[in-house]
Amino acid sequence: MDNRRTFLKKSGLLLGAALLPFPSCIASSQRKLGVALVGLGYYSRDLLAPALQQTDHCELRGIVTGSPEKIPVWQKKYGIKDSNVYNYQNMHEIVNNDDIDVIYIVLPTGLHAEYAIKAANAGKHVWCEKPMARTAEECQQIIDTCNKNRVKLSIGYRMQHETNTQKIMTWAETKPYGNIKNVISEAGYNGGTINPWKLKKEMGGGAIYDMGVYSINAARYSTGMEPIAVTATQSTQRPDIFTEVDETTSFKMEFPGGIIVDGKTSFGQNLNNLEVTAENGWYYLRPMQSYSGVQGKTSDGLVLPPMKKNQQAVQMDDDALAIINDTQVLVPGSEGMKDIHIVQKINEAAATNQRILI
């Protein structure tokens, strides 16, 4: 199996060959890139839009929404011009708008493919929130469309832009505590109202999609490997609510060299933990996927203090610089697709109660 470094090199070569030349709308690297947010729900309103005010290389210039009542609120708060306001029916017209360089898809998972493809066909670079799509096939369609239109595609895995997470990724290669033996990777939450679309199968709902990709991606970047097989069980304590999707999924991922990752994700339990046990020690991140305060410790007493910068701002600046400088994005579409492929295998394993090869 390729390690992570080889995987990223291959991804970079493939994408780099497909992404030249770039659209003329970003010919000048001296200005900030204009970002349009598609979908103005909680994540856009409370996290991405405020974070864009802290970025150095991009700025909020446009919105796409199906809720007309939100438009004046956003325009007043962020000074968005009338010409940069779109709805889902006329979003394709952004092709004629040089103010907008990047379209950020912040919609329910089941709509990611449709609108990421529209964004790419409009000739704009695409930032797509995680999880990337419902199926690996949809992920590939997004990748193919971005390549065809020679635009960059980045998936919103903010954790891979976070400093302590990046240290864990580096340790997967350098092995400061010896060969990795076991990993525990858990992500979930309990409490508050669950967004209704997250309860719908056709919209990409369920814990395994929403929070499970944190556990899956962490398993991959903490080992630097790709899994070879998975077993899984799914359950719910609230069958009246979770009629279509999983509330809790527990899974085991088998990696080369006998490494076992115990994964768990839930809408009914607070889970936020990444623990790595190696031959000569251990280390953890706890919490490992919060919006702030990601911190950790090692068996020899090293403390990993939280990053002070806003995670989303760092993520978007990193992705903007990749566009401006024509370099490989940190989290390409191929990375998001790998996780969705594993999600599908986990669901298959849970449904059949069998060990499924990946």
mmCIF file of C-alpha atoms in Angstrom:
data_model
loop_
_atom_site.group_PDB
_atom_site.id
_atom_site.type_symbol
_atom_site.label_atom_id
_atom_site.label_comp_id
_atom_site.label_asym_id
_atom_site.label_seq_id
_atom_site.Cartn_x
_atom_site.Cartn_y
_atom_site.Cartn_z
ATOM 1 C CA MET A 1 0.000 0.000 0.000
ATOM 2 C CA ASP A 2 1.213 3.505 -0.769
ATOM 3 C CA ASN A 3 1.996 5.627 2.229
ATOM 4 C CA ARG A 4 0.446 9.063 2.547
ATOM 5 C CA ARG A 5 3.410 10.896 1.045
ATOM 6 C CA THR A 6 3.376 8.735 -2.087
ATOM 7 C CA PHE A 7 -0.405 9.084 -2.308
ATOM 8 C CA LEU A 8 -0.243 12.861 -2.175
ATOM 9 C CA LYS A 9 2.574 12.944 -4.722
ATOM 10 C CA LYS A 10 0.529 10.857 -7.111
ATOM 11 C CA SER A 11 -2.561 12.986 -6.518
ATOM 12 C CA GLY A 12 -0.555 16.139 -7.096
ATOM 13 C CA LEU A 13 0.884 14.896 -10.360
ATOM 14 C CA LEU A 14 -2.491 13.832 -11.679
ATOM 15 C CA LEU A 15 -4.261 17.005 -10.671
ATOM 16 C CA GLY A 16 -1.413 19.289 -11.623
ATOM 17 C CA ALA A 17 -1.423 17.966 -15.170
ATOM 18 C CA ALA A 18 -5.149 18.613 -15.456
ATOM 19 C CA LEU A 19 -5.322 22.067 -13.980
ATOM 20 C CA LEU A 20 -3.375 24.206 -16.458
ATOM 21 C CA PRO A 21 -3.926 26.860 -17.562
ATOM 22 C CA PHE A 22 -6.044 28.598 -14.927
ATOM 23 C CA PRO A 23 -9.002 30.891 -15.580
ATOM 24 C CA SER A 24 -8.151 34.484 -16.441
ATOM 25 C CA CYS A 25 -10.239 35.749 -13.526
ATOM 26 C CA ILE A 26 -7.292 35.177 -11.174
ATOM 27 C CA ALA A 27 -4.521 36.429 -13.403
ATOM 28 C CA SER A 28 -3.491 38.943 -10.760
ATOM 29 C CA SER A 29 -1.988 37.367 -7.637
ATOM 30 C CA GLN A 30 -1.887 40.716 -5.871
ATOM 31 C CA ARG A 31 -5.541 40.789 -4.918
ATOM 32 C CA LYS A 32 -7.622 38.692 -2.576
ATOM 33 C CA LEU A 33 -9.750 35.962 -4.084
ATOM 34 C CA GLY A 34 -13.503 36.494 -4.017
ATOM 35 C CA VAL A 35 -15.466 33.699 -2.355
ATOM 36 C CA ALA A 36 -19.183 32.967 -2.773
ATOM 37 C CA LEU A 37 -20.840 30.799 -0.135
ATOM 38 C CA VAL A 38 -23.516 28.413 -1.400
ATOM 39 C CA GLY A 39 -25.960 27.747 1.429
ATOM 40 C CA LEU A 40 -26.322 30.157 4.348
ATOM 41 C CA GLY A 41 -27.042 27.783 7.207
ATOM 42 C CA TYR A 42 -25.254 27.532 10.536
ATOM 43 C CA TYR A 43 -21.808 26.635 9.251
ATOM 44 C CA SER A 44 -21.715 29.479 6.741
ATOM 45 C CA ARG A 45 -23.377 31.997 9.052
ATOM 46 C CA ASP A 46 -21.559 31.308 12.314
ATOM 47 C CA LEU A 47 -18.206 29.946 11.175
ATOM 48 C CA LEU A 48 -17.162 30.475 7.557
ATOM 49 C CA ALA A 49 -18.390 34.034 7.091
ATOM 50 C CA PRO A 50 -16.748 35.275 10.327
ATOM 51 C CA ALA A 51 -13.573 33.329 9.484
ATOM 52 C CA LEU A 52 -13.396 34.986 6.073
ATOM 53 C CA GLN A 53 -13.025 38.298 7.897
ATOM 54 C CA GLN A 54 -9.789 36.920 9.388
ATOM 55 C CA THR A 55 -8.205 35.661 6.174
ATOM 56 C CA ASP A 56 -5.315 37.330 4.357
ATOM 57 C CA HIS A 57 -5.839 35.962 0.860
ATOM 58 C CA CYS A 58 -9.591 35.704 0.296
ATOM 59 C CA GLU A 59 -12.775 37.544 1.164
ATOM 60 C CA LEU A 60 -16.508 37.034 1.159
ATOM 61 C CA ARG A 61 -17.967 38.624 -1.970
ATOM 62 C CA GLY A 62 -20.998 36.570 -2.914
ATOM 63 C CA ILE A 63 -23.838 34.407 -1.638
ATOM 64 C CA VAL A 64 -26.116 31.776 -3.135
ATOM 65 C CA THR A 65 -29.294 31.106 -1.191
ATOM 66 C CA GLY A 66 -32.836 29.857 -1.579
ATOM 67 C CA SER A 67 -34.021 32.027 1.322
ATOM 68 C CA PRO A 68 -34.718 35.584 0.115
ATOM 69 C CA GLU A 69 -35.200 36.847 3.662
ATOM 70 C CA LYS A 70 -31.534 36.160 4.423
ATOM 71 C CA ILE A 71 -30.238 38.370 1.618
ATOM 72 C CA PRO A 72 -30.618 41.828 3.230
ATOM 73 C CA VAL A 73 -29.132 40.561 6.492
ATOM 74 C CA TRP A 74 -26.011 39.275 4.743
ATOM 75 C CA GLN A 75 -25.705 42.326 2.510
ATOM 76 C CA LYS A 76 -25.886 44.693 5.453
ATOM 77 C CA LYS A 77 -23.395 42.705 7.516
ATOM 78 C CA TYR A 78 -20.819 41.991 4.799
ATOM 79 C CA GLY A 79 -21.395 44.648 2.154
ATOM 80 C CA ILE A 80 -22.283 42.160 -0.564
ATOM 81 C CA LYS A 81 -23.279 43.803 -3.833
ATOM 82 C CA ASP A 82 -26.626 43.074 -5.490
ATOM 83 C CA SER A 83 -24.751 41.745 -8.509
ATOM 84 C CA ASN A 84 -23.089 39.095 -6.308
ATOM 85 C CA VAL A 85 -26.326 37.639 -4.916
ATOM 86 C CA TYR A 86 -27.644 34.463 -6.542
ATOM 87 C CA ASN A 87 -30.210 31.749 -5.970
ATOM 88 C CA TYR A 88 -30.015 28.060 -6.836
ATOM 89 C CA GLN A 89 -31.750 28.576 -10.169
ATOM 90 C CA ASN A 90 -29.421 31.282 -11.521
ATOM 91 C CA MET A 91 -26.180 30.204 -9.823
ATOM 92 C CA HIS A 92 -24.739 29.242 -13.215
ATOM 93 C CA GLU A 93 -24.652 32.930 -14.125
ATOM 94 C CA ILE A 94 -21.644 33.372 -11.823
ATOM 95 C CA VAL A 95 -19.647 32.391 -14.911
ATOM 96 C CA ASN A 96 -19.947 36.049 -15.972
ATOM 97 C CA ASN A 97 -18.892 37.500 -12.600
ATOM 98 C CA ASP A 98 -15.199 38.336 -12.256
ATOM 99 C CA ASP A 99 -15.697 39.309 -8.598
ATOM 100 C CA ILE A 100 -16.069 35.628 -7.735
ATOM 101 C CA ASP A 101 -13.063 33.311 -7.991
ATOM 102 C CA VAL A 102 -14.143 30.510 -5.649
ATOM 103 C CA ILE A 103 -17.488 28.894 -4.940
ATOM 104 C CA TYR A 104 -17.716 27.194 -1.540
ATOM 105 C CA ILE A 105 -20.382 24.467 -1.357
ATOM 106 C CA VAL A 106 -21.915 24.437 2.149
ATOM 107 C CA LEU A 107 -25.085 22.440 1.500
ATOM 108 C CA PRO A 108 -26.481 19.117 2.749
ATOM 109 C CA THR A 109 -24.233 16.272 1.631
ATOM 110 C CA GLY A 110 -26.801 14.934 -0.831
ATOM 111 C CA LEU A 111 -26.576 18.192 -2.797
ATOM 112 C CA HIS A 112 -22.781 18.517 -2.887
ATOM 113 C CA ALA A 113 -22.250 16.806 -6.222
ATOM 114 C CA GLU A 114 -24.971 18.745 -8.056
ATOM 115 C CA TYR A 115 -23.777 22.159 -6.959
ATOM 116 C CA ALA A 116 -20.033 21.461 -7.001
ATOM 117 C CA ILE A 117 -20.466 20.423 -10.623
ATOM 118 C CA LYS A 118 -22.437 23.625 -11.345
ATOM 119 C CA ALA A 119 -19.655 25.655 -9.725
ATOM 120 C CA ALA A 120 -16.950 23.969 -11.783
ATOM 121 C CA ASN A 121 -18.943 24.367 -14.981
ATOM 122 C CA ALA A 122 -19.149 28.081 -14.183
ATOM 123 C CA GLY A 123 -15.360 28.150 -14.390
ATOM 124 C CA LYS A 124 -14.832 28.838 -10.702
ATOM 125 C CA HIS A 125 -12.562 27.027 -8.261
ATOM 126 C CA VAL A 126 -14.495 24.728 -5.944
ATOM 127 C CA TRP A 127 -14.272 24.368 -2.197
ATOM 128 C CA CYS A 128 -16.610 21.611 -1.022
ATOM 129 C CA GLU A 129 -17.474 20.894 2.581
ATOM 130 C CA LYS A 130 -17.011 17.448 3.977
ATOM 131 C CA PRO A 131 -18.298 14.814 3.568
ATOM 132 C CA MET A 132 -17.533 15.250 -0.102
ATOM 133 C CA ALA A 133 -20.646 13.482 -1.451
ATOM 134 C CA ARG A 134 -22.936 10.520 -0.855
ATOM 135 C CA THR A 135 -21.039 8.052 -3.024
ATOM 136 C CA ALA A 136 -17.578 7.568 -4.442
ATOM 137 C CA GLU A 137 -19.155 7.775 -7.896
ATOM 138 C CA GLU A 138 -20.461 11.279 -7.129
ATOM 139 C CA CYS A 139 -17.026 12.236 -5.838
ATOM 140 C CA GLN A 140 -15.455 11.105 -9.095
ATOM 141 C CA GLN A 141 -17.981 13.154 -11.067
ATOM 142 C CA ILE A 142 -16.976 16.264 -9.113
ATOM 143 C CA ILE A 143 -13.281 15.560 -9.700
ATOM 144 C CA ASP A 144 -13.796 14.934 -13.412
ATOM 145 C CA THR A 145 -15.802 18.124 -13.871
ATOM 146 C CA CYS A 146 -13.207 20.233 -12.064
ATOM 147 C CA ASN A 147 -10.446 18.711 -14.177
ATOM 148 C CA LYS A 148 -12.409 19.280 -17.384
ATOM 149 C CA ASN A 149 -12.884 22.956 -16.500
ATOM 150 C CA ARG A 150 -9.279 23.344 -15.279
ATOM 151 C CA VAL A 151 -10.283 24.583 -11.828
ATOM 152 C CA LYS A 152 -8.922 23.525 -8.476
ATOM 153 C CA LEU A 153 -10.964 21.418 -6.072
ATOM 154 C CA SER A 154 -10.411 21.364 -2.326
ATOM 155 C CA ILE A 155 -12.412 19.500 0.323
ATOM 156 C CA GLY A 156 -13.128 21.250 3.623
ATOM 157 C CA TYR A 157 -11.125 19.035 5.949
ATOM 158 C CA ARG A 158 -10.166 21.813 8.341
ATOM 159 C CA MET A 159 -8.353 19.382 10.661
ATOM 160 C CA GLN A 160 -5.634 18.745 8.079
ATOM 161 C CA HIS A 161 -4.802 22.475 8.260
ATOM 162 C CA GLU A 162 -4.522 22.389 12.071
ATOM 163 C CA THR A 163 -1.004 22.294 13.529
ATOM 164 C CA ASN A 164 -1.336 19.437 16.030
ATOM 165 C CA THR A 165 -3.112 17.295 13.458
ATOM 166 C CA GLN A 166 -0.305 17.986 11.023
ATOM 167 C CA LYS A 167 2.183 16.828 13.670
ATOM 168 C CA ILE A 168 0.281 13.538 14.003
ATOM 169 C CA MET A 169 0.413 13.168 10.228
ATOM 170 C CA THR A 170 4.168 13.760 10.254
ATOM 171 C CA TRP A 171 4.652 11.189 13.015
ATOM 172 C CA ALA A 172 2.935 8.577 10.845
ATOM 173 C CA GLU A 173 6.012 8.836 8.617
ATOM 174 C CA THR A 174 8.792 9.554 11.108
ATOM 175 C CA LYS A 175 7.551 7.102 13.784
ATOM 176 C CA PRO A 176 9.183 8.808 16.811
ATOM 177 C CA TYR A 177 7.602 6.214 19.113
ATOM 178 C CA GLY A 178 8.223 3.212 16.897
ATOM 179 C CA ASN A 179 5.840 1.350 14.652
ATOM 180 C CA ILE A 180 2.165 2.048 15.259
ATOM 181 C CA LYS A 181 0.191 -0.853 16.730
ATOM 182 C CA ASN A 182 -3.319 0.381 17.490
ATOM 183 C CA VAL A 183 -5.422 3.514 17.055
ATOM 184 C CA ILE A 184 -8.662 4.688 18.639
ATOM 185 C CA SER A 185 -10.522 7.264 16.562
ATOM 186 C CA GLU A 186 -13.865 8.599 17.809
ATOM 187 C CA ALA A 187 -16.043 11.547 16.787
ATOM 188 C CA GLY A 188 -19.595 12.330 17.794
ATOM 189 C CA TYR A 189 -21.893 14.589 19.758
ATOM 190 C CA ASN A 190 -24.970 14.408 21.926
ATOM 191 C CA GLY A 191 -27.439 17.153 22.668
ATOM 192 C CA GLY A 192 -29.101 19.914 20.744
ATOM 193 C CA THR A 193 -31.407 19.641 17.762
ATOM 194 C CA ILE A 194 -30.236 17.482 14.871
ATOM 195 C CA ASN A 195 -30.680 19.197 11.533
ATOM 196 C CA PRO A 196 -33.612 17.391 9.835
ATOM 197 C CA TRP A 197 -31.666 16.660 6.642
ATOM 198 C CA LYS A 198 -29.129 14.701 8.696
ATOM 199 C CA LEU A 199 -31.885 12.169 9.402
ATOM 200 C CA LYS A 200 -32.579 11.562 5.710
ATOM 201 C CA LYS A 201 -30.714 8.842 3.844
ATOM 202 C CA GLU A 202 -31.133 10.487 0.438
ATOM 203 C CA MET A 203 -29.531 13.679 1.757
ATOM 204 C CA GLY A 204 -26.430 11.909 3.041
ATOM 205 C CA GLY A 205 -27.568 11.904 6.640
ATOM 206 C CA GLY A 206 -26.421 9.711 9.492
ATOM 207 C CA ALA A 207 -23.575 9.778 11.958
ATOM 208 C CA ILE A 208 -21.206 7.818 9.715
ATOM 209 C CA TYR A 209 -21.316 10.565 7.077
ATOM 210 C CA ASP A 210 -21.543 13.633 9.287
ATOM 211 C CA MET A 211 -19.067 12.754 12.049
ATOM 212 C CA GLY A 212 -17.699 9.430 10.878
ATOM 213 C CA VAL A 213 -15.489 10.994 8.239
ATOM 214 C CA TYR A 214 -13.518 12.620 11.074
ATOM 215 C CA SER A 215 -12.859 9.180 12.557
ATOM 216 C CA ILE A 216 -12.067 7.610 9.197
ATOM 217 C CA ASN A 217 -9.814 10.399 7.991
ATOM 218 C CA ALA A 218 -7.972 10.460 11.325
ATOM 219 C CA ALA A 219 -7.403 6.708 11.086
ATOM 220 C CA ARG A 220 -5.825 7.213 7.694
ATOM 221 C CA TYR A 221 -3.658 10.241 8.478
ATOM 222 C CA SER A 222 -2.503 8.927 11.860
ATOM 223 C CA THR A 223 -1.259 5.672 10.304
ATOM 224 C CA GLY A 224 -0.204 7.101 6.944
ATOM 225 C CA MET A 225 -1.820 4.082 5.329
ATOM 226 C CA GLU A 226 -4.985 2.961 3.598
ATOM 227 C CA PRO A 227 -7.230 0.316 5.213
ATOM 228 C CA ILE A 228 -7.611 -3.111 3.693
ATOM 229 C CA ALA A 229 -10.787 -4.344 5.423
ATOM 230 C CA VAL A 230 -13.531 -3.252 7.796
ATOM 231 C CA THR A 231 -16.189 -4.690 10.111
ATOM 232 C CA ALA A 232 -18.983 -2.615 11.626
ATOM 233 C CA THR A 233 -22.195 -2.477 13.649
ATOM 234 C CA GLN A 234 -24.857 0.238 13.679
ATOM 235 C CA SER A 235 -27.457 0.976 16.331
ATOM 236 C CA THR A 236 -29.859 3.559 17.687
ATOM 237 C CA GLN A 237 -31.291 4.396 21.095
ATOM 238 C CA ARG A 238 -33.953 6.566 19.438
ATOM 239 C CA PRO A 239 -35.609 4.433 16.742
ATOM 240 C CA ASP A 240 -38.483 6.897 16.470
ATOM 241 C CA ILE A 241 -36.033 9.557 15.236
ATOM 242 C CA PHE A 242 -33.414 7.490 13.410
ATOM 243 C CA THR A 243 -35.699 5.653 11.019
ATOM 244 C CA GLU A 244 -33.457 5.888 7.926
ATOM 245 C CA VAL A 245 -29.883 6.435 9.096
ATOM 246 C CA ASP A 246 -27.483 5.372 11.823
ATOM 247 C CA GLU A 247 -27.352 7.082 15.196
ATOM 248 C CA THR A 248 -24.193 5.240 16.225
ATOM 249 C CA THR A 249 -21.678 3.261 14.181
ATOM 250 C CA SER A 250 -18.780 1.279 15.648
ATOM 251 C CA PHE A 251 -16.194 -0.127 13.286
ATOM 252 C CA LYS A 252 -12.799 -1.790 13.089
ATOM 253 C CA MET A 253 -10.448 -0.894 10.273
ATOM 254 C CA GLU A 254 -7.624 -3.267 9.385
ATOM 255 C CA PHE A 255 -4.437 -1.712 8.033
ATOM 256 C CA PRO A 256 -1.257 -3.255 6.609
ATOM 257 C CA GLY A 257 1.188 -4.596 9.181
ATOM 258 C CA GLY A 258 -1.578 -5.741 11.516
ATOM 259 C CA ILE A 259 -2.544 -2.242 12.672
ATOM 260 C CA ILE A 260 -6.105 -2.131 14.001
ATOM 261 C CA VAL A 261 -8.122 1.062 14.313
ATOM 262 C CA ASP A 262 -11.143 1.036 16.602
ATOM 263 C CA GLY A 263 -13.491 3.683 15.245
ATOM 264 C CA LYS A 264 -16.754 5.059 16.526
ATOM 265 C CA THR A 265 -19.134 7.834 15.553
ATOM 266 C CA SER A 266 -22.450 8.909 17.007
ATOM 267 C CA PHE A 267 -25.261 11.435 17.234
ATOM 268 C CA GLY A 268 -25.983 10.136 20.738
ATOM 269 C CA GLN A 269 -22.570 10.245 22.451
ATOM 270 C CA ASN A 270 -19.956 12.917 22.958
ATOM 271 C CA LEU A 271 -16.836 11.511 21.273
ATOM 272 C CA ASN A 272 -13.738 13.542 20.431
ATOM 273 C CA ASN A 273 -10.633 11.429 20.755
ATOM 274 C CA LEU A 274 -7.660 10.190 18.735
ATOM 275 C CA GLU A 275 -5.234 7.844 20.529
ATOM 276 C CA VAL A 276 -2.218 6.216 18.914
ATOM 277 C CA THR A 277 -0.354 3.369 20.612
ATOM 278 C CA ALA A 278 3.093 2.529 19.231
ATOM 279 C CA GLU A 279 5.884 0.114 20.154
ATOM 280 C CA ASN A 280 7.710 2.600 22.381
ATOM 281 C CA GLY A 281 5.009 4.963 23.582
ATOM 282 C CA TRP A 282 1.705 6.654 22.867
ATOM 283 C CA TYR A 283 0.172 10.015 22.005
ATOM 284 C CA TYR A 284 -3.285 11.498 21.702
ATOM 285 C CA LEU A 285 -5.333 14.470 20.599
ATOM 286 C CA ARG A 286 -8.237 15.249 22.889
ATOM 287 C CA PRO A 287 -10.322 16.945 21.603
ATOM 288 C CA MET A 288 -9.277 15.964 18.111
ATOM 289 C CA GLN A 289 -11.927 17.611 15.916
ATOM 290 C CA SER A 290 -13.358 20.602 17.789
ATOM 291 C CA TYR A 291 -13.521 24.005 16.109
ATOM 292 C CA SER A 292 -10.892 25.209 18.580
ATOM 293 C CA GLY A 293 -8.784 23.865 21.434
ATOM 294 C CA VAL A 294 -7.404 20.772 19.688
ATOM 295 C CA GLN A 295 -4.624 19.642 21.993
ATOM 296 C CA GLY A 296 -2.712 16.558 23.007
ATOM 297 C CA LYS A 297 0.016 14.840 24.944
ATOM 298 C CA THR A 298 2.637 12.121 24.487
ATOM 299 C CA SER A 299 3.874 9.309 26.713
ATOM 300 C CA ASP A 300 7.159 11.144 27.323
ATOM 301 C CA GLY A 301 5.407 14.282 28.542
ATOM 302 C CA LEU A 302 5.354 16.432 25.407
ATOM 303 C CA VAL A 303 2.360 18.769 25.454
ATOM 304 C CA LEU A 304 0.703 19.752 22.181
ATOM 305 C CA PRO A 305 -0.948 23.140 22.887
ATOM 306 C CA PRO A 306 -3.957 24.402 20.916
ATOM 307 C CA MET A 307 -3.455 26.384 17.734
ATOM 308 C CA LYS A 308 -4.346 30.031 18.334
ATOM 309 C CA LYS A 309 -5.500 30.859 14.807
ATOM 310 C CA ASN A 310 -9.023 30.270 13.543
ATOM 311 C CA GLN A 311 -9.119 26.851 11.859
ATOM 312 C CA GLN A 312 -11.472 27.840 9.058
ATOM 313 C CA ALA A 313 -9.470 30.991 8.308
ATOM 314 C CA VAL A 314 -6.248 28.978 8.067
ATOM 315 C CA GLN A 315 -7.969 26.391 5.862
ATOM 316 C CA MET A 316 -9.329 28.982 3.445
ATOM 317 C CA ASP A 317 -6.059 30.919 3.281
ATOM 318 C CA ASP A 318 -4.161 27.701 2.545
ATOM 319 C CA ASP A 319 -6.602 26.864 -0.228
ATOM 320 C CA ALA A 320 -6.489 30.415 -1.607
ATOM 321 C CA LEU A 321 -2.691 30.352 -1.744
ATOM 322 C CA ALA A 322 -2.815 27.084 -3.675
ATOM 323 C CA ILE A 323 -4.908 28.876 -6.289
ATOM 324 C CA ILE A 324 -2.837 32.058 -6.323
ATOM 325 C CA ASN A 325 0.494 30.224 -6.523
ATOM 326 C CA ASP A 326 -0.743 27.349 -8.691
ATOM 327 C CA THR A 327 0.307 24.672 -6.212
ATOM 328 C CA GLN A 328 -1.300 21.452 -5.059
ATOM 329 C CA VAL A 329 -4.176 21.912 -2.598
ATOM 330 C CA LEU A 330 -3.675 20.277 0.786
ATOM 331 C CA VAL A 331 -6.853 18.190 0.625
ATOM 332 C CA PRO A 332 -7.735 17.297 -2.994
ATOM 333 C CA GLY A 333 -10.895 15.587 -4.151
ATOM 334 C CA SER A 334 -9.153 12.217 -4.201
ATOM 335 C CA GLU A 335 -8.758 12.461 -0.425
ATOM 336 C CA GLY A 336 -12.444 13.105 0.127
ATOM 337 C CA MET A 337 -13.380 10.291 -2.247
ATOM 338 C CA LYS A 338 -11.274 7.756 -0.352
ATOM 339 C CA ASP A 339 -13.205 8.461 2.850
ATOM 340 C CA ILE A 340 -16.582 8.164 1.125
ATOM 341 C CA HIS A 341 -15.523 4.844 -0.397
ATOM 342 C CA ILE A 342 -14.745 3.625 3.141
ATOM 343 C CA VAL A 343 -18.066 4.990 4.445
ATOM 344 C CA GLN A 344 -19.847 2.894 1.843
ATOM 345 C CA LYS A 345 -17.864 -0.191 2.859
ATOM 346 C CA ILE A 346 -18.651 0.417 6.546
ATOM 347 C CA ASN A 347 -22.360 0.640 5.752
ATOM 348 C CA GLU A 348 -22.077 -2.592 3.763
ATOM 349 C CA ALA A 349 -20.276 -4.324 6.619
ATOM 350 C CA ALA A 350 -22.927 -3.216 9.106
ATOM 351 C CA ALA A 351 -25.782 -4.283 6.833
ATOM 352 C CA THR A 352 -24.330 -7.745 6.127
ATOM 353 C CA ASN A 353 -22.543 -8.357 9.437
ATOM 354 C CA GLN A 354 -19.514 -9.419 7.414
ATOM 355 C CA ARG A 355 -15.889 -8.414 7.051
ATOM 356 C CA ILE A 356 -15.674 -6.304 3.894
ATOM 357 C CA LEU A 357 -12.521 -5.838 1.869
ATOM 358 C CA ILE A 358 -11.706 -2.297 0.821
#
